[in-house]
Amino acid sequence: MDRLASGVRSAGRRLLGYCGYWAEGLRTLFLGSPDECPSCGLPFEYDGQLFLCGRCQLGANVVEPPVCARCGKPIRADSARSGLCADCTARPRFFELARAVGVYEGAFKGWIHELKYSSRRALARPIGQLMAYRLWAEPRMADAQVLVPIPLHADKLRERGFNQALLLARVMGSILAKRVADQVLERVRSTRPQGSLSLEARYANLRGAFRVTKPREIAGKRVVLVDDLLTTGATCDEAARALLRAGARSVAVMVAACQ
């Protein structure tokens, strides 16, 4: 059995065992009709655990130890002694921890790219399912009370037509029975693309980009930010800063993939 199936399906079995009465609802949510893999489009037999065919599962590179204790990105064995990656060593974080299901390459890169840029919204179902299982398996996240998707600026939202982080959060919330607070955090400033910027420039680019519009919904609560991709973590860190200032008890981050 491949690594994705062995790790994520194990968590899925435990979750479904604990919440067995959700099984039929999950089948309706993730299956639809006919049984078709949302990644490759080929028919497959859904087993009630993971809504991806076996071939597509084999193409997914899941995150494996050693990982950074704070942001969850893979680190080299010779860096594992400190427990932190270079980005988390360079500056303190506002989020308590971040975790990712996969590495941004191969299948995960393709899924995220297709979801965001080709409007293949059906891919939010299996990706969100994997994220839900990963969150549930993380002791410091499992008791989170609110899921908050990273918002898009209004201009970007009009251009894309949807927020991929919100789609993922809704799938996760349905599986984990957690509230999705999608009106709490607002992106009030359009920012430059982050790809070519240094770590410090990324933070400067994002400073003041987020505003909490409904602080009472997250005050005193354990919050998990949801996004598709984590690179340096600057975006999630700035969002976490805004949430903590507004009274959140703690902020963690769950993403589909890290880079």
Short mmCIF file of C-alpha atoms in Angstrom, two decimals:
data_model
loop_
_atom_site.label_atom_id
_atom_site.label_comp_id
_atom_site.label_asym_id
_atom_site.label_seq_id
_atom_site.Cartn_x
_atom_site.Cartn_y
_atom_site.Cartn_z
CA MET A 1 0.00 0.00 0.00
CA ASP A 2 1.39 3.40 -0.90
CA ARG A 3 2.41 5.96 1.72
CA LEU A 4 -0.58 8.21 1.15
CA ALA A 5 -3.03 5.36 1.54
CA SER A 6 -1.31 3.90 4.60
CA GLY A 7 -1.03 7.19 6.48
CA VAL A 8 -4.16 9.05 5.54
CA ARG A 9 -6.48 6.07 5.27
CA SER A 10 -5.42 4.98 8.74
CA ALA A 11 -6.55 8.33 10.11
CA GLY A 12 -9.68 8.13 7.99
CA ARG A 13 -10.62 4.74 9.37
CA ARG A 14 -10.25 5.98 12.93
CA LEU A 15 -12.30 9.07 12.19
CA LEU A 16 -15.06 7.16 10.44
CA GLY A 17 -15.04 4.55 13.20
CA TYR A 18 -15.61 7.26 15.79
CA CYS A 19 -18.23 9.04 13.68
CA GLY A 20 -19.86 6.10 11.94
CA TYR A 21 -23.20 7.80 11.59
CA TRP A 22 -21.57 10.27 9.19
CA ALA A 23 -20.61 7.53 6.72
CA GLU A 24 -23.58 7.88 4.40
CA GLY A 25 -23.35 11.65 4.44
CA LEU A 26 -19.68 11.48 3.58
CA ARG A 27 -20.43 9.14 0.70
CA THR A 28 -22.93 11.61 -0.73
CA LEU A 29 -20.58 14.54 -0.20
CA PHE A 30 -17.51 12.96 -1.77
CA LEU A 31 -18.96 10.50 -4.23
CA GLY A 32 -21.77 11.96 -6.19
CA SER A 33 -22.66 9.87 -9.20
CA PRO A 34 -21.06 8.18 -11.01
CA ASP A 35 -17.97 6.98 -9.11
CA GLU A 36 -15.31 9.03 -10.85
CA CYS A 37 -11.87 10.08 -9.63
CA PRO A 38 -11.87 13.90 -9.47
CA SER A 39 -8.17 13.94 -10.35
CA CYS A 40 -7.93 11.78 -13.49
CA GLY A 41 -11.62 11.34 -14.30
CA LEU A 42 -11.43 7.56 -14.52
CA PRO A 43 -14.10 5.40 -12.84
CA PHE A 44 -13.08 3.76 -9.58
CA GLU A 45 -14.69 1.98 -6.65
CA TYR A 46 -15.01 4.30 -3.68
CA ASP A 47 -14.26 2.38 -0.48
CA GLY A 48 -15.70 4.91 1.97
CA GLN A 49 -12.27 6.17 3.00
CA LEU A 50 -10.50 8.25 0.36
CA PHE A 51 -12.06 9.78 -2.71
CA LEU A 52 -9.12 9.28 -5.09
CA CYS A 53 -8.25 6.34 -7.28
CA GLY A 54 -5.22 4.24 -6.41
CA ARG A 55 -3.16 5.51 -9.35
CA CYS A 56 -3.59 9.14 -8.32
CA GLN A 57 -2.75 8.28 -4.72
CA LEU A 58 0.56 6.81 -5.88
CA GLY A 59 1.53 10.16 -7.42
CA ALA A 60 1.17 12.07 -4.15
CA ASN A 61 4.25 12.84 -2.07
CA VAL A 62 3.10 13.13 1.53
CA VAL A 63 5.09 15.03 4.15
CA GLU A 64 7.25 12.70 6.21
CA PRO A 65 9.59 13.31 9.18
CA PRO A 66 11.80 15.03 9.91
CA VAL A 67 9.76 18.23 9.70
CA CYS A 68 10.07 21.68 11.21
CA ALA A 69 8.44 21.67 14.63
CA ARG A 70 6.78 25.01 13.92
CA CYS A 71 5.77 25.24 10.24
CA GLY A 72 5.76 21.53 9.37
CA LYS A 73 7.94 21.77 6.27
CA PRO A 74 10.40 18.91 5.67
CA ILE A 75 13.91 19.61 6.95
CA ARG A 76 17.18 17.84 6.34
CA ALA A 77 18.26 15.22 8.84
CA ASP A 78 21.27 17.31 9.85
CA SER A 79 18.91 20.20 10.68
CA ALA A 80 16.54 18.08 12.72
CA ARG A 81 18.60 18.59 15.86
CA SER A 82 17.38 22.18 16.22
CA GLY A 83 13.86 21.18 15.18
CA LEU A 84 13.29 24.33 13.12
CA CYS A 85 13.68 25.24 9.47
CA ALA A 86 15.67 28.27 8.34
CA ASP A 87 12.55 30.45 7.97
CA CYS A 88 11.28 29.67 11.48
CA THR A 89 14.77 30.17 12.90
CA ALA A 90 15.05 33.57 11.20
CA ARG A 91 12.08 35.10 13.01
CA PRO A 92 9.40 34.19 15.58
CA ARG A 93 5.98 33.08 14.36
CA PHE A 94 2.53 34.23 15.39
CA PHE A 95 0.93 30.89 14.55
CA GLU A 96 1.48 28.10 17.05
CA LEU A 97 2.18 25.47 14.42
CA ALA A 98 1.44 24.65 10.80
CA ARG A 99 1.01 21.28 9.16
CA ALA A 100 0.70 20.16 5.54
CA VAL A 101 -0.54 16.94 3.98
CA GLY A 102 1.86 16.84 1.05
CA VAL A 103 4.86 18.38 -0.63
CA TYR A 104 4.17 20.84 -3.45
CA GLU A 105 5.36 18.62 -6.28
CA GLY A 106 3.92 15.84 -8.40
CA ALA A 107 0.26 15.16 -7.70
CA PHE A 108 -0.22 17.80 -5.02
CA LYS A 109 1.20 20.51 -7.25
CA GLY A 110 -1.06 19.41 -10.09
CA TRP A 111 -4.17 19.25 -7.92
CA ILE A 112 -3.65 22.71 -6.43
CA HIS A 113 -2.82 24.25 -9.79
CA GLU A 114 -5.88 22.69 -11.42
CA LEU A 115 -8.12 23.77 -8.55
CA LYS A 116 -6.94 27.39 -8.55
CA TYR A 117 -6.22 28.15 -12.18
CA SER A 118 -8.44 25.73 -14.11
CA SER A 119 -11.48 26.06 -11.82
CA ARG A 120 -11.64 22.32 -11.15
CA ARG A 121 -13.56 22.82 -7.93
CA ALA A 122 -14.32 19.10 -7.56
CA LEU A 123 -10.69 18.67 -6.50
CA ALA A 124 -11.47 20.55 -3.28
CA ARG A 125 -13.30 17.44 -2.11
CA PRO A 126 -10.40 14.96 -1.91
CA ILE A 127 -7.87 17.64 -0.96
CA GLY A 128 -10.10 18.90 1.85
CA GLN A 129 -10.71 15.32 2.95
CA LEU A 130 -6.97 14.68 3.26
CA MET A 131 -6.55 17.93 5.19
CA ALA A 132 -9.36 16.99 7.57
CA TYR A 133 -7.76 13.65 8.34
CA ARG A 134 -4.37 15.30 8.88
CA LEU A 135 -5.84 17.89 11.22
CA TRP A 136 -7.72 15.26 13.17
CA ALA A 137 -4.50 13.27 13.65
CA GLU A 138 -2.59 16.29 15.04
CA PRO A 139 -3.20 16.50 18.82
CA ARG A 140 -2.56 20.24 18.98
CA MET A 141 -5.14 20.93 16.27
CA ALA A 142 -7.84 18.34 16.88
CA ASP A 143 -9.60 20.44 19.52
CA ALA A 144 -9.76 23.58 17.37
CA GLN A 145 -13.12 25.32 17.56
CA VAL A 146 -13.15 27.41 14.39
CA LEU A 147 -11.78 27.03 10.85
CA VAL A 148 -10.90 30.32 9.16
CA PRO A 149 -9.97 30.25 5.45
CA ILE A 150 -7.31 32.68 4.25
CA PRO A 151 -9.31 35.29 2.30
CA LEU A 152 -8.60 36.63 -1.16
CA HIS A 153 -8.61 40.33 -1.88
CA ALA A 154 -11.86 41.41 -3.55
CA ASP A 155 -10.08 42.04 -6.86
CA LYS A 156 -8.57 38.55 -6.89
CA LEU A 157 -11.86 36.99 -5.85
CA ARG A 158 -13.66 38.64 -8.77
CA GLU A 159 -10.94 37.48 -11.13
CA ARG A 160 -10.92 33.85 -9.96
CA GLY A 161 -14.59 33.56 -9.08
CA PHE A 162 -14.03 31.57 -5.89
CA ASN A 163 -11.70 31.25 -2.93
CA GLN A 164 -10.00 27.86 -2.95
CA ALA A 165 -9.22 28.11 0.78
CA LEU A 166 -12.93 28.49 1.54
CA LEU A 167 -13.80 25.43 -0.55
CA LEU A 168 -11.22 23.39 1.35
CA ALA A 169 -12.39 24.69 4.72
CA ARG A 170 -16.00 23.79 3.98
CA VAL A 171 -15.06 20.21 3.15
CA MET A 172 -12.99 19.99 6.33
CA GLY A 173 -15.76 21.50 8.43
CA SER A 174 -18.29 19.01 7.07
CA ILE A 175 -16.10 16.04 7.98
CA LEU A 176 -14.88 17.28 11.35
CA ALA A 177 -18.11 19.01 12.45
CA LYS A 178 -16.26 22.28 12.98
CA ARG A 179 -17.59 25.74 12.25
CA VAL A 180 -16.20 27.55 9.23
CA ALA A 181 -16.00 31.29 9.90
CA ASP A 182 -15.51 32.69 6.43
CA GLN A 183 -16.65 36.24 7.26
CA VAL A 184 -14.26 36.82 10.14
CA LEU A 185 -11.06 37.68 8.27
CA GLU A 186 -10.87 40.17 5.43
CA ARG A 187 -8.01 40.93 3.06
CA VAL A 188 -8.12 44.70 2.91
CA ARG A 189 -5.05 45.36 0.82
CA SER A 190 -4.00 43.89 -2.52
CA THR A 191 -0.39 42.73 -2.34
CA ARG A 192 2.39 42.06 -4.83
CA PRO A 193 3.01 38.43 -5.86
CA GLN A 194 5.20 36.83 -3.20
CA GLY A 195 7.18 34.43 -5.39
CA SER A 196 10.24 36.56 -6.12
CA LEU A 197 10.46 38.29 -2.72
CA SER A 198 12.82 37.55 0.14
CA LEU A 199 11.43 36.48 3.52
CA GLU A 200 11.65 39.98 4.97
CA ALA A 201 10.17 41.50 1.82
CA ARG A 202 7.27 39.05 1.99
CA TYR A 203 6.46 40.15 5.54
CA ALA A 204 6.71 43.82 4.59
CA ASN A 205 4.48 43.20 1.57
CA LEU A 206 1.79 41.64 3.76
CA ARG A 207 1.90 44.00 6.74
CA GLY A 208 -1.60 45.21 7.47
CA ALA A 209 -3.14 43.15 4.67
CA PHE A 210 -5.70 41.43 6.95
CA ARG A 211 -8.41 42.76 9.21
CA VAL A 212 -10.72 40.90 11.58
CA THR A 213 -14.27 42.08 10.94
CA LYS A 214 -16.11 39.99 13.55
CA PRO A 215 -13.81 39.59 16.56
CA ARG A 216 -16.51 38.11 18.79
CA GLU A 217 -16.64 35.00 16.59
CA ILE A 218 -13.02 34.08 17.37
CA ALA A 219 -12.46 35.72 20.78
CA GLY A 220 -11.02 33.20 23.22
CA LYS A 221 -11.21 30.39 20.66
CA ARG A 222 -8.64 28.02 19.20
CA VAL A 223 -8.52 28.82 15.51
CA VAL A 224 -7.13 26.89 12.56
CA LEU A 225 -6.30 28.91 9.45
CA VAL A 226 -6.90 27.00 6.22
CA ASP A 227 -5.04 27.55 2.95
CA ASP A 228 -3.88 25.57 -0.06
CA LEU A 229 -0.13 26.23 0.06
CA LEU A 230 2.56 27.26 2.53
CA THR A 231 5.92 28.49 1.31
CA THR A 232 7.67 30.79 3.80
CA GLY A 233 4.56 31.00 5.97
CA ALA A 234 4.47 34.81 5.79
CA THR A 235 0.83 35.01 4.64
CA CYS A 236 -0.47 32.70 7.35
CA ASP A 237 1.70 34.42 9.94
CA GLU A 238 0.30 37.86 9.13
CA ALA A 239 -3.24 36.47 9.23
CA ALA A 240 -2.49 34.81 12.57
CA ARG A 241 -1.19 38.11 13.93
CA ALA A 242 -4.49 39.81 13.06
CA LEU A 243 -6.52 37.01 14.68
CA LEU A 244 -4.47 37.04 17.88
CA ARG A 245 -4.77 40.81 18.14
CA ALA A 246 -8.53 40.41 17.83
CA GLY A 247 -8.61 38.01 20.77
CA ALA A 248 -8.14 34.49 19.40
CA ARG A 249 -6.77 32.14 22.06
CA SER A 250 -4.39 30.42 19.63
CA VAL A 251 -3.89 30.06 15.90
CA ALA A 252 -2.66 26.99 14.02
CA VAL A 253 -2.44 26.47 10.26
CA MET A 254 -3.49 23.57 8.05
CA VAL A 255 -2.54 23.56 4.37
CA ALA A 256 -2.78 21.06 1.55
CA ALA A 257 0.91 21.29 0.63
CA CYS A 258 4.14 23.00 1.60
CA GLN A 259 7.01 24.14 -0.56
#
